[in-house]
XYZ file of N, CA and C in Angstrom:
591
model
N 78.155 132.375 101.594
C 76.873 131.725 101.349
C 77.079 130.222 101.237
N 76.328 129.464 101.975
C 76.515 128.012 101.974
C 75.853 127.382 100.758
N 76.449 126.280 100.327
C 75.922 125.549 99.177
C 74.712 124.729 99.607
N 73.748 124.591 98.707
C 72.598 123.723 98.970
C 73.070 122.275 98.949
N 72.797 121.554 100.002
C 73.227 120.168 100.101
C 72.012 119.270 99.890
N 72.054 118.429 98.861
C 70.908 117.548 98.650
C 70.805 116.527 99.779
N 69.590 116.148 100.143
C 69.450 115.122 101.183
C 70.004 113.794 100.677
N 70.381 112.915 101.603
C 70.907 111.617 101.155
C 69.847 110.819 100.409
N 70.284 110.115 99.391
C 69.377 109.233 98.661
C 69.115 107.981 99.491
N 68.136 107.199 99.083
C 67.867 105.934 99.774
C 69.103 105.043 99.752
N 69.819 105.033 98.622
C 71.032 104.211 98.503
C 72.102 104.698 99.475
N 72.218 106.015 99.672
C 73.214 106.555 100.611
C 72.827 106.250 102.054
N 71.548 106.250 102.359
C 71.093 105.879 103.704
C 71.439 104.420 103.988
N 71.209 103.546 102.998
C 71.579 102.127 103.174
C 73.084 101.988 103.368
N 73.860 102.760 102.616
C 75.310 102.709 102.759
C 75.735 103.158 104.155
N 75.129 104.226 104.675
C 75.465 104.710 106.019
C 75.177 103.638 107.065
N 74.052 102.929 106.915
C 73.744 101.835 107.850
C 74.798 100.738 107.767
N 75.192 100.401 106.540
C 76.207 99.369 106.332
C 77.524 99.777 106.992
N 77.924 101.029 106.808
C 79.169 101.521 107.414
C 79.069 101.449 108.931
N 77.941 101.882 109.480
C 77.752 101.812 110.929
C 77.890 100.402 111.461
N 77.365 99.429 110.728
C 77.482 98.023 111.143
C 78.929 97.556 111.134
N 79.743 98.087 110.239
C 81.149 97.689 110.173
C 81.951 98.302 111.316
N 81.646 99.546 111.650
C 82.421 100.248 112.668
C 81.997 99.891 114.084
N 80.695 99.726 114.298
C 80.192 99.446 115.648
C 78.959 98.564 115.538
N 79.159 97.251 115.410
C 78.042 96.332 115.162
C 76.949 96.367 116.223
N 77.318 96.652 117.473
C 76.334 96.559 118.558
C 75.889 97.897 119.119
N 76.261 98.986 118.454
C 75.930 100.294 119.020
C 75.304 101.221 118.005
N 75.157 102.466 118.442
C 74.567 103.490 117.572
C 75.608 104.569 117.328
N 76.147 104.627 116.118
C 77.101 105.698 115.820
C 76.390 107.034 115.665
N 77.169 108.085 115.705
C 76.642 109.431 115.539
C 77.002 109.925 114.146
N 76.062 110.573 113.462
C 76.328 111.150 112.149
C 76.147 112.658 112.239
N 77.172 113.389 111.789
C 77.146 114.844 111.815
C 77.492 115.392 110.441
N 77.008 116.592 110.170
C 77.355 117.296 108.938
C 78.364 118.394 109.274
N 79.401 118.502 108.459
C 80.426 119.523 108.639
C 80.486 120.386 107.383
N 80.793 121.674 107.577
C 81.002 122.598 106.466
C 82.444 123.088 106.510
N 83.033 123.298 105.321
C 84.374 123.867 105.309
C 84.295 125.346 105.689
N 85.452 126.006 105.786
C 85.488 127.368 106.326
C 84.611 128.353 105.572
N 84.635 128.285 104.231
C 83.819 129.240 103.482
C 82.427 128.696 103.159
N 82.100 127.564 103.775
C 80.765 126.952 103.673
C 80.364 126.616 102.235
N 81.363 126.245 101.437
C 81.077 125.839 100.056
C 81.058 124.323 99.903
N 81.592 123.608 100.891
C 81.622 122.149 100.849
C 80.993 121.595 102.113
N 80.249 120.513 101.946
C 79.590 119.845 103.063
C 80.068 118.404 103.120
N 80.116 117.855 104.329
C 80.595 116.489 104.502
C 79.823 115.821 105.635
N 79.254 114.652 105.370
C 78.618 113.846 106.404
C 79.642 112.859 106.948
N 79.700 112.757 108.274
C 80.711 111.931 108.933
C 80.064 111.110 110.041
N 80.420 109.840 110.091
C 79.936 108.911 111.110
C 81.053 108.700 112.126
N 80.732 108.869 113.404
C 81.702 108.664 114.480
C 81.156 107.616 115.441
N 81.982 106.636 115.773
C 81.596 105.566 116.693
C 82.546 105.568 117.883
N 82.017 105.865 119.070
C 82.820 105.887 120.287
C 82.989 104.481 120.842
N 84.143 104.259 121.458
C 84.445 102.955 122.064
C 84.250 101.824 121.061
N 84.708 102.059 119.843
C 84.604 101.056 118.780
C 85.937 101.007 118.036
N 86.522 99.846 117.925
C 85.968 98.521 118.175
C 86.066 98.046 119.625
N 86.637 98.869 120.519
C 86.763 98.483 121.926
C 86.818 99.767 122.752
N 86.622 99.673 124.077
C 86.715 100.868 124.909
C 88.038 101.599 124.698
N 87.961 102.928 124.612
C 89.159 103.738 124.418
C 89.472 104.050 122.963
N 88.761 103.403 122.044
C 88.975 103.633 120.611
C 87.861 104.512 120.059
N 88.178 105.224 118.981
C 87.178 105.962 118.212
C 87.347 105.597 116.747
N 86.257 105.185 116.106
C 86.265 104.887 114.676
C 85.449 105.952 113.964
N 85.953 106.401 112.817
C 85.322 107.494 112.087
C 85.319 107.163 110.601
N 84.221 107.492 109.920
C 84.145 107.321 108.466
C 83.419 108.497 107.840
N 83.923 108.968 106.709
C 83.153 109.919 105.917
C 82.030 109.151 105.223
N 80.987 109.878 104.828
C 79.844 109.240 104.170
C 79.448 109.902 102.851
N 79.978 111.084 102.574
C 79.508 111.797 101.377
C 80.625 112.271 100.455
N 81.852 111.855 100.695
C 82.944 112.209 99.773
C 82.709 111.636 98.383
N 82.043 110.483 98.328
C 81.837 109.793 97.043
C 81.065 110.641 96.044
N 80.422 111.694 96.499
C 79.682 112.565 95.589
C 80.613 113.390 94.695
N 81.876 113.507 95.099
C 82.844 114.303 94.339
C 83.777 113.392 93.550
N 84.146 113.805 92.340
C 85.101 113.009 91.553
C 86.434 112.876 92.270
N 87.105 111.765 92.020
C 88.446 111.501 92.554
C 89.247 110.886 91.412
N 89.898 111.740 90.646
C 90.587 111.282 89.440
C 91.969 110.758 89.783
N 92.151 109.442 89.589
C 93.426 108.774 89.840
C 93.893 108.200 88.512
N 94.966 108.753 87.975
C 95.507 108.323 86.675
C 94.419 108.312 85.594
N 93.609 109.349 85.591
C 92.573 109.490 84.569
C 91.295 108.719 84.820
N 91.235 107.959 85.913
C 90.037 107.174 86.241
C 89.365 107.773 87.467
N 88.044 107.909 87.412
C 87.285 108.446 88.534
C 86.970 107.316 89.508
N 87.668 107.303 90.642
C 87.488 106.283 91.676
C 86.850 106.965 92.883
N 85.582 106.694 93.120
C 84.875 107.337 94.233
C 85.322 106.728 95.560
N 85.657 107.605 96.521
C 86.220 107.145 97.780
C 85.516 107.763 98.979
N 85.680 107.065 100.091
C 85.385 107.566 101.430
C 86.617 107.263 102.276
N 86.729 107.912 103.427
C 87.852 107.711 104.338
C 87.357 107.094 105.634
N 88.196 106.261 106.243
C 87.878 105.659 107.532
C 89.158 105.624 108.361
N 89.011 105.758 109.672
C 90.153 105.620 110.555
C 89.687 105.067 111.889
N 90.623 104.509 112.622
C 90.374 104.088 114.005
C 91.594 104.508 114.813
N 91.344 105.235 115.918
C 92.421 105.753 116.753
C 92.139 105.415 118.212
N 93.210 105.188 118.958
C 93.076 104.873 120.385
C 93.563 106.043 121.220
N 92.851 106.301 122.312
C 93.204 107.348 123.273
C 93.335 108.720 122.607
N 92.444 108.987 121.663
C 92.340 110.304 121.033
C 90.898 110.754 121.230
N 90.707 111.984 121.702
C 89.339 112.482 121.896
C 88.544 112.315 120.610
N 87.266 111.962 120.760
C 86.455 111.714 119.575
C 86.390 112.927 118.662
N 86.313 114.138 119.221
C 86.229 115.333 118.386
C 87.521 115.531 117.590
N 88.654 115.111 118.156
C 89.927 115.249 117.453
C 90.073 114.175 116.376
N 89.627 112.958 116.689
C 89.669 111.893 115.682
C 88.791 112.260 114.495
N 87.585 112.758 114.786
C 86.687 113.193 113.719
C 87.283 114.379 112.975
N 87.850 115.324 113.707
C 88.457 116.507 113.090
C 89.591 116.159 112.143
N 90.382 115.155 112.491
C 91.480 114.735 111.619
C 90.942 114.236 110.280
N 89.897 113.420 110.324
C 89.340 112.880 109.080
C 88.628 113.973 108.278
N 87.924 114.866 108.972
C 87.223 115.962 108.287
C 88.237 116.886 107.607
N 89.304 117.254 108.314
C 90.320 118.126 107.721
C 90.964 117.467 106.502
N 91.224 116.176 106.593
C 91.813 115.451 105.464
C 90.864 115.437 104.268
N 89.593 115.172 104.543
C 88.607 115.114 103.462
C 88.458 116.469 102.785
N 88.355 117.531 103.567
C 88.209 118.853 102.969
C 89.471 119.263 102.203
N 90.642 118.863 102.692
C 91.871 119.150 101.947
C 91.847 118.460 100.592
N 91.412 117.198 100.576
C 91.348 116.441 99.323
C 90.301 117.024 98.383
N 89.146 117.387 98.909
C 88.069 117.911 98.075
C 88.367 119.321 97.578
N 89.053 120.108 98.388
C 89.288 121.496 98.037
C 90.398 121.712 97.027
N 91.360 120.798 96.942
C 92.514 121.008 96.068
C 92.196 120.898 94.581
N 91.597 119.926 93.961
C 91.331 118.574 94.488
C 92.617 117.733 94.514
N 92.749 116.931 95.535
C 93.925 116.096 95.758
C 93.488 114.654 95.543
N 93.965 113.982 94.481
C 93.524 112.603 94.247
C 93.951 111.675 95.371
N 93.038 110.820 95.779
C 93.297 109.894 96.877
C 93.348 108.471 96.354
N 94.410 107.768 96.721
C 94.564 106.361 96.376
C 95.490 105.751 97.423
N 95.555 104.410 97.501
C 96.497 103.807 98.445
C 97.909 104.331 98.182
N 98.578 104.753 99.228
C 99.936 105.309 99.279
C 99.958 106.829 99.262
N 98.793 107.495 99.143
C 98.753 108.953 99.297
C 99.094 109.294 100.742
N 99.920 110.329 100.936
C 100.286 110.781 102.280
C 99.956 112.264 102.402
N 99.278 112.636 103.481
C 99.068 114.046 103.814
C 100.142 114.407 104.837
N 101.117 115.211 104.434
C 102.238 115.506 105.328
C 101.862 116.428 106.481
N 102.344 116.080 107.665
C 102.256 116.945 108.823
C 100.909 117.070 109.503
N 99.855 116.506 108.946
C 98.508 116.779 109.466
C 98.269 116.143 110.843
N 98.861 114.988 111.099
C 98.669 114.349 112.413
C 99.389 115.152 113.491
N 100.625 115.551 113.207
C 101.381 116.355 114.169
C 100.669 117.675 114.447
N 100.152 118.318 113.387
C 99.491 119.612 113.545
C 98.210 119.514 114.366
N 97.420 118.477 114.141
C 96.105 118.395 114.772
C 96.070 117.580 116.062
N 96.939 116.567 116.164
C 96.850 115.660 117.316
C 98.094 115.636 118.197
N 99.208 116.145 117.689
C 100.451 115.971 118.433
C 100.885 114.522 118.308
N 101.434 113.964 119.349
C 101.879 112.571 119.267
C 103.210 112.475 118.548
N 103.628 111.266 118.281
C 104.938 111.047 117.673
C 104.854 110.801 116.175
N 103.701 110.400 115.686
C 103.527 110.222 114.249
C 103.153 111.575 113.648
N 103.716 111.880 112.473
C 103.503 113.209 111.905
C 102.484 113.239 110.777
N 102.478 112.190 109.951
C 101.772 112.216 108.676
C 100.592 111.237 108.677
N 99.758 111.357 107.629
C 98.612 110.463 107.489
C 98.719 109.747 106.149
N 98.835 108.427 106.219
C 98.924 107.569 105.042
C 97.552 106.969 104.767
N 97.166 106.953 103.482
C 95.923 106.304 103.081
C 96.248 104.972 102.430
N 95.579 103.935 102.912
C 95.841 102.577 102.440
C 94.523 101.812 102.382
N 94.581 100.561 102.004
C 93.352 99.759 101.963
C 92.786 99.631 103.390
N 91.476 99.448 103.514
C 90.843 99.456 104.842
C 91.054 98.148 105.600
N 92.275 97.912 106.037
C 92.635 96.650 106.675
C 91.803 96.301 107.889
N 91.434 97.310 108.686
C 90.612 97.036 109.858
C 89.147 96.813 109.508
N 88.770 97.191 108.293
C 87.372 97.091 107.866
C 87.318 96.518 106.449
N 87.669 95.246 106.275
C 87.794 94.689 104.920
C 86.522 94.757 104.085
N 85.348 94.750 104.713
C 84.103 94.809 103.936
C 83.872 96.190 103.330
N 84.688 97.178 103.730
C 84.581 98.510 103.154
C 85.510 98.701 101.950
N 86.205 97.660 101.545
C 87.123 97.842 100.418
C 86.377 98.251 99.151
N 85.171 97.748 98.963
C 84.350 98.148 97.813
C 82.883 97.942 98.159
N 82.096 98.971 97.922
C 80.663 98.919 98.215
C 79.914 99.377 96.967
N 78.966 98.570 96.516
C 78.154 98.920 95.350
C 77.028 99.847 95.812
N 77.211 101.139 95.578
C 76.210 102.123 95.985
C 74.953 102.009 95.124
N 75.169 101.897 93.838
C 74.091 101.725 92.866
C 74.726 101.175 91.602
N 73.950 100.684 90.652
C 74.550 100.125 89.441
C 75.513 101.110 88.785
N 76.730 100.649 88.564
C 77.746 101.483 87.924
C 78.493 102.417 88.849
N 78.153 102.437 90.136
C 78.828 103.325 91.090
C 79.313 102.507 92.284
N 80.620 102.287 92.347
C 81.243 101.626 93.489
C 81.944 102.669 94.346
N 81.911 102.467 95.642
C 82.600 103.345 96.581
C 83.680 102.526 97.273
N 84.889 103.080 97.341
C 86.037 102.414 97.960
C 86.477 103.233 99.168
N 86.703 102.567 100.292
C 87.219 103.258 101.471
C 88.725 103.164 101.505
N 89.351 104.242 101.963
C 90.774 104.273 102.251
C 90.927 104.476 103.747
N 91.764 103.645 104.368
C 91.983 103.798 105.808
C 93.109 104.790 106.035
N 92.861 105.756 106.910
C 93.842 106.774 107.267
C 94.665 106.279 108.449
N 95.980 106.158 108.224
C 96.882 105.565 109.215
C 97.995 106.559 109.540
N 98.163 106.937 110.806
C 99.278 107.824 111.164
C 100.627 107.134 110.955
N 101.579 107.852 110.357
C 102.913 107.294 110.104
C 103.991 108.306 110.473
N 105.179 107.766 110.726
C 106.355 108.575 111.042
C 107.015 109.075 109.760
N 107.862 110.087 109.913
C 108.622 110.608 108.777
C 109.515 109.530 108.169
N 110.152 108.713 109.006
C 111.024 107.650 108.472
C 110.210 106.642 107.651
N 108.981 106.384 108.058
C 108.110 105.466 107.316
C 107.662 106.096 105.997
N 107.412 107.399 106.013
C 107.058 108.098 104.769
C 108.206 108.031 103.767
N 109.434 108.235 104.259
C 110.598 108.153 103.360
C 110.766 106.734 102.821
N 110.564 105.741 103.678
C 110.647 104.342 103.242
C 109.600 104.064 102.170
N 108.389 104.577 102.348
C 107.324 104.419 101.363
C 107.748 104.998 100.011
N 108.331 106.181 100.012
C 108.759 106.814 98.761
C 109.847 106.010 98.064
N 110.738 105.405 98.851
C 111.867 104.673 98.270
C 111.512 103.246 97.867
N 110.628 102.590 98.625
C 110.396 101.154 98.430
C 108.960 100.781 98.056
N 108.018 101.717 98.187
C 106.641 101.441 97.808
C 105.776 100.978 98.967
N 104.466 101.006 98.717
C 103.489 100.680 99.756
C 103.558 99.215 100.175
N 103.739 98.304 99.229
C 103.774 96.882 99.598
C 104.897 96.600 100.584
N 106.070 97.180 100.332
C 107.211 96.953 101.222
C 106.949 97.539 102.606
N 106.335 98.715 102.660
C 106.027 99.314 103.961
C 104.996 98.475 104.704
N 103.971 98.018 104.002
C 102.951 97.204 104.657
C 103.537 95.887 105.162
N 104.515 95.327 104.451
C 105.199 94.118 104.935
C 105.924 94.405 106.245
N 106.575 95.570 106.321
C 107.245 95.962 107.571
C 106.223 96.117 108.699
N 105.101 96.756 108.386
C 104.057 96.929 109.392
C 103.554 95.569 109.887
N 103.310 94.664 108.953
C 102.793 93.348 109.323
C 103.794 92.577 110.163
N 105.052 92.607 109.762
C 106.092 91.889 110.516
C 106.240 92.452 111.929
N 106.021 93.743 112.075
C 106.172 94.391 113.379
C 104.871 94.431 114.168
N 103.784 93.922 113.561
C 102.461 93.954 114.193
C 102.126 95.359 114.687
N 102.232 96.319 113.765
C 102.048 97.725 114.092
C 100.633 98.007 114.576
N 100.552 98.790 115.648
C 99.268 99.278 116.153
C 98.949 100.572 115.409
N 98.256 100.466 114.267
C 97.974 101.620 113.417
C 97.225 102.731 114.135
N 96.497 102.362 115.148
C 95.621 103.289 115.854
C 96.344 104.125 116.893
N 97.635 103.870 117.124
C 98.392 104.506 118.205
C 99.282 105.608 117.637
N 98.945 106.878 117.924
C 99.740 107.984 117.391
C 101.043 108.177 118.158
N 101.250 107.407 119.240
C 102.484 107.514 120.013
C 103.401 106.324 119.807
N 103.091 105.454 118.853
C 103.870 104.228 118.646
C 105.271 104.544 118.116
N 106.168 103.555 118.240
C 107.510 103.669 117.676
C 107.456 103.447 116.175
N 108.411 103.999 115.459
C 108.528 103.772 114.010
C 109.061 102.375 113.749
N 108.674 101.786 112.615
C 109.154 100.447 112.263
C 110.403 100.499 111.385
N 110.713 101.664 110.813
C 111.929 101.815 109.993
C 112.651 103.070 110.399
């Protein structure tokens, strides 16, 4: 039996428009609703084709913020965003939807440096295996959005990473890994890229 899903509030509609403007300023993104396997969880997702350029797909969740996300005892409401190149739009969207449902179903707290092991390899193939969540570098205006008084929503960008990069993250931390990425000018959107460590 599926759960009753409340319609989006006016504030959530404004947020969806804002997200669409960040992902595809000159186009019309598509918004779809997804249900998990047992139809107990619902998720609204925005997909923008050929954004930010031809061959790319940008995807953002829109309704994860309705669920608590307890990080070190603090409830930090989050959404997920990603941008991938040369990946079918349904697969790019599927990767973000699967990640969101995994986080909501566990519940698995999400914060910068969280890694979902193996999910990229399982769903997309390619050379990168894991999905790292970090600050929304490609979409800086999504770092914090005031949904309503007292409720901020933070986006985490989902970035495919190699096993060697995951190990480096565990040993040296997110700042050190991001420095390596910056020095190497990593194409975060490329699931076939070489590892930086």
